[in-house]
Amino acid sequence: MTVRYEDFSVEWLGYATARLETDAGPVAYTDPGRYGVLDDYWARDGDLVVVTHDHHYESDGIRSVASEDATLVIYEAVDPAGIDRDVEPIDALAADYDVVRVGEEERVDVETPAGEVRVWSVPAHNDPEGPNADADGSVAHPPGFGCGFLLSLGGRTVFWPGDADALDGFAELDVSVFLANIGGGGIVADRRETADLAEAMAPDLVVPIHYDTFDLLEADGEAFAGDVASRSIPVALDARSANQ
């Protein structure tokens, strides 16, 4: 299912992968691949691909969505050498695409054949004193391990927090479309925390993703959607992709 928001569309392809498009503008993808969500997908129409951290780095997935002129914006801490999966080094991708490495608070203006996309990286992590921390403060996604991205395309701003808690600072962002991470599982914000964040953020539209891909990420998308809608915030649920 493709969610339409005026001249803007969002399609959740599974796990952390969303396809973003404006009617007359660029196509962008978030964190493409892993867990088979792109096994039968070979669009190669992405003008922009963003990658938040090691857990979401999948070179085959990137190649399945990126156009030949694509720009890849990859967080600087992503290190394929330390990933225990069969992935290409980033230098191999850089031979075929324009690769930009960013820190956790940077802006990149990406020129594409269909228009400009502005990309801001945003600090995004599990708080060592937050709900997903162990007693000793250890977390799955410590500060500096990954980032989130705010994308401006076609007059809309889209926020994807990657694997993070519902951090207070997110509510300060000017967001049109919130790709809401609701998987919980002790590794990211759960649906209740994310609903509270959505209320504080007050976006024009919420699209939940990154849940039900495997048991640890099991979440009730319908309950989340009802919770958000009860706060007078528009929300669109793609139940088909949730079961991929």
Coordinates of C-alpha atoms in Angstrom, one line a residue:
M1 CA 0.0 0.0 0.0
T2 CA 1.2 3.5 -0.8
V3 CA 0.1 6.3 1.6
R4 CA -0.8 9.5 -0.2
Y5 CA -0.5 12.9 1.4
E6 CA -1.6 15.4 -1.2
D7 CA 1.2 15.4 -3.8
F8 CA 3.5 13.2 -1.6
S9 CA 3.6 9.4 -1.2
V10 CA 5.2 7.1 1.4
E11 CA 5.5 3.3 0.8
W12 CA 6.7 1.1 3.6
L13 CA 8.6 -1.8 2.1
G14 CA 9.3 -3.6 5.4
Y15 CA 11.6 -3.3 8.3
A16 CA 13.3 0.1 8.2
T17 CA 12.8 0.7 4.5
A18 CA 10.5 3.4 3.3
R19 CA 10.2 4.9 -0.2
L20 CA 9.4 8.6 -0.4
E21 CA 8.3 10.4 -3.5
T22 CA 6.7 13.7 -4.6
D23 CA 4.7 13.9 -7.8
A24 CA 7.2 16.1 -9.5
G25 CA 10.3 15.5 -7.5
P26 CA 13.0 13.1 -6.2
V27 CA 12.7 9.6 -4.9
A28 CA 14.3 8.8 -1.5
Y29 CA 14.8 5.6 0.5
T30 CA 15.5 5.1 4.1
D31 CA 17.7 2.2 5.3
P32 CA 17.0 -0.2 2.5
G33 CA 17.1 -4.0 3.0
R34 CA 17.7 -6.8 5.5
Y35 CA 15.4 -9.7 6.5
G36 CA 14.3 -10.3 3.0
V37 CA 12.2 -7.2 2.7
L38 CA 13.7 -6.3 -0.7
D39 CA 14.3 -9.8 -2.1
D40 CA 11.8 -9.3 -4.9
Y41 CA 12.4 -5.6 -5.2
W42 CA 14.6 -4.1 -7.9
A43 CA 13.3 -0.6 -8.6
R44 CA 16.7 1.2 -8.9
D45 CA 14.8 4.6 -9.0
G46 CA 16.2 6.2 -5.8
D47 CA 17.8 9.6 -6.2
L48 CA 18.8 9.5 -2.6
V49 CA 19.4 6.7 -0.1
V50 CA 20.1 7.4 3.6
V51 CA 21.7 4.9 6.1
T52 CA 21.5 5.5 9.8
H53 CA 23.8 2.8 11.4
D54 CA 25.4 -0.6 11.0
H55 CA 22.3 -2.6 11.8
H56 CA 20.5 -1.0 8.8
Y57 CA 23.5 -1.2 6.4
E58 CA 22.8 -3.7 3.6
S59 CA 24.7 -3.1 0.4
D60 CA 22.5 -5.4 -1.7
G61 CA 19.5 -3.5 -0.5
I62 CA 21.1 -0.2 -1.5
R63 CA 21.9 -1.5 -5.0
S64 CA 18.3 -2.7 -5.4
V65 CA 16.9 0.8 -4.8
A66 CA 19.6 3.3 -6.0
S67 CA 19.5 4.7 -9.5
E68 CA 22.7 4.9 -11.4
D69 CA 23.0 8.6 -10.4
A70 CA 22.0 8.2 -6.8
T71 CA 23.6 9.9 -3.8
L72 CA 24.1 7.8 -0.7
V73 CA 24.2 9.7 2.6
I74 CA 25.7 7.3 5.1
Y75 CA 26.4 8.1 8.8
E76 CA 30.1 8.3 9.5
A77 CA 30.2 5.5 12.1
V78 CA 28.8 2.9 9.7
D79 CA 31.7 0.4 9.3
P80 CA 31.1 -2.7 7.1
A81 CA 34.4 -4.2 8.4
G82 CA 32.7 -4.7 11.8
I83 CA 29.4 -6.0 10.5
D84 CA 29.0 -9.8 10.9
R85 CA 27.1 -10.1 7.6
D86 CA 28.2 -10.4 4.0
V87 CA 28.2 -6.7 2.9
E88 CA 30.3 -4.7 0.6
P89 CA 32.7 -2.1 1.8
I90 CA 31.5 1.5 1.3
D91 CA 34.4 2.1 -1.1
A92 CA 32.8 -0.4 -3.4
L93 CA 29.6 1.5 -3.4
A94 CA 31.5 4.8 -3.9
A95 CA 32.8 3.4 -7.2
D96 CA 29.3 3.4 -8.5
Y97 CA 27.5 6.1 -6.6
D98 CA 28.1 9.5 -5.0
V99 CA 28.7 8.7 -1.3
V100 CA 28.5 11.3 1.4
R101 CA 29.5 10.5 5.0
V102 CA 28.0 12.7 7.7
G103 CA 28.3 13.2 11.4
E104 CA 25.3 13.3 13.7
E105 CA 24.6 17.0 13.2
E106 CA 25.2 18.0 9.6
R107 CA 23.4 19.3 6.6
V108 CA 23.9 18.1 3.0
D109 CA 22.2 19.6 -0.1
V110 CA 21.8 16.8 -2.6
E111 CA 21.2 17.8 -6.2
T112 CA 19.2 15.2 -8.2
P113 CA 17.8 15.2 -11.7
A114 CA 14.4 15.7 -10.2
G115 CA 15.3 18.5 -7.8
E116 CA 17.1 19.3 -4.6
V117 CA 16.8 17.3 -1.4
R118 CA 18.1 18.8 1.8
V119 CA 19.3 16.3 4.4
W120 CA 20.0 16.9 8.0
S121 CA 21.5 14.3 10.3
V122 CA 20.1 14.3 13.8
P123 CA 21.6 12.7 17.0
A124 CA 19.6 9.5 17.6
H125 CA 20.3 6.8 20.1
N126 CA 19.2 4.9 23.2
D127 CA 19.5 7.0 26.3
P128 CA 21.9 5.2 28.8
E129 CA 19.5 6.3 31.5
G130 CA 16.4 5.7 29.5
P131 CA 13.8 2.9 29.2
N132 CA 15.9 0.7 27.0
A133 CA 19.0 0.7 29.1
D134 CA 20.3 -2.2 31.2
A135 CA 21.0 -1.7 34.9
D136 CA 24.6 -0.8 34.1
G137 CA 23.6 1.7 31.5
S138 CA 24.5 -0.4 28.4
V139 CA 22.2 0.0 25.4
A140 CA 21.9 -1.5 21.9
H141 CA 22.4 1.9 20.2
P142 CA 24.7 4.1 22.3
P143 CA 25.2 7.8 21.5
G144 CA 27.4 8.1 18.4
F145 CA 26.5 4.6 17.0
G146 CA 23.9 6.0 14.7
C147 CA 21.8 9.0 13.7
G148 CA 18.4 10.0 12.4
F149 CA 17.6 11.9 9.3
L150 CA 15.4 14.8 8.5
L151 CA 14.7 15.1 4.7
S152 CA 13.2 18.0 2.9
L153 CA 11.8 17.2 -0.5
G154 CA 8.9 18.6 -2.5
G155 CA 8.1 21.1 0.2
R156 CA 7.7 18.3 2.9
T157 CA 10.0 17.4 5.7
V158 CA 10.2 13.7 6.6
F159 CA 11.8 12.5 9.9
W160 CA 13.2 9.0 10.3
P161 CA 14.8 8.5 13.7
G162 CA 16.5 5.2 12.9
D163 CA 16.9 3.0 16.0
A164 CA 16.4 5.4 18.8
D165 CA 14.4 6.1 21.9
A166 CA 11.7 8.8 21.7
L167 CA 14.2 11.5 22.6
D168 CA 12.9 14.8 23.9
G169 CA 14.9 16.8 21.3
F170 CA 12.9 15.2 18.4
A171 CA 9.8 17.2 19.4
E172 CA 11.7 20.4 18.5
L173 CA 12.0 19.4 14.8
D174 CA 9.7 20.9 12.2
V175 CA 8.2 17.7 10.7
S176 CA 5.6 17.1 8.0
V177 CA 5.7 13.3 7.9
F178 CA 7.0 11.2 10.9
L179 CA 8.2 7.7 10.0
A180 CA 7.5 6.4 13.5
N181 CA 9.6 3.6 14.9
I182 CA 7.3 1.6 17.1
G183 CA 9.1 -1.8 17.4
G184 CA 10.1 -1.6 21.0
G185 CA 11.7 -4.8 22.1
G186 CA 14.0 -3.1 24.5
I187 CA 16.0 -1.7 21.5
V188 CA 13.9 1.2 20.2
A189 CA 10.9 3.3 21.4
D190 CA 7.7 1.3 21.8
R191 CA 4.3 2.3 20.4
R192 CA 3.2 4.2 23.6
E193 CA 6.4 6.2 23.8
T194 CA 6.3 7.0 20.1
A195 CA 2.6 8.1 20.3
D196 CA 3.6 10.5 23.1
L197 CA 6.4 11.8 20.9
A198 CA 4.0 12.2 17.9
E199 CA 1.7 14.3 20.1
A200 CA 4.6 16.6 21.1
M201 CA 6.0 16.8 17.6
A202 CA 2.6 17.4 16.0
P203 CA 3.4 16.4 12.4
D204 CA 1.0 16.6 9.6
L205 CA 1.1 12.8 9.2
V206 CA 2.4 9.7 11.0
V207 CA 3.4 6.5 9.2
P208 CA 4.5 3.7 11.6
I209 CA 7.3 1.4 10.3
H210 CA 10.0 -0.9 11.8
Y211 CA 7.8 -3.3 13.6
D212 CA 6.6 -7.0 13.2
T213 CA 9.6 -7.9 11.0
F214 CA 10.6 -10.5 13.6
D215 CA 9.4 -11.5 17.1
L216 CA 11.5 -9.0 19.0
L217 CA 9.9 -6.1 17.1
E218 CA 6.3 -7.3 17.5
A219 CA 4.0 -4.4 18.0
D220 CA 0.3 -3.6 17.7
G221 CA 0.2 -1.2 14.8
E222 CA -3.6 -0.8 15.0
A223 CA -3.4 0.2 18.6
F224 CA -0.7 2.7 17.9
A225 CA -2.7 4.2 15.0
G226 CA -5.8 4.5 17.3
D227 CA -3.7 6.1 20.0
V228 CA -2.3 8.7 17.7
A229 CA -5.6 9.4 16.0
S230 CA -7.2 9.9 19.4
R231 CA -4.8 12.8 19.8
S232 CA -6.1 14.4 16.6
I233 CA -3.0 13.6 14.6
P234 CA -3.4 12.1 11.2
V235 CA -2.0 8.6 10.9
A236 CA -1.8 6.0 8.1
L237 CA -1.2 2.3 8.8
D238 CA 0.3 0.0 6.2
A239 CA -0.7 -3.4 7.7
R240 CA 0.4 -5.3 4.7
S241 CA 4.1 -4.4 5.0
A242 CA 4.0 -4.9 8.8
N243 CA 3.6 -8.7 8.2
Q244 CA 6.6 -9.0 5.8

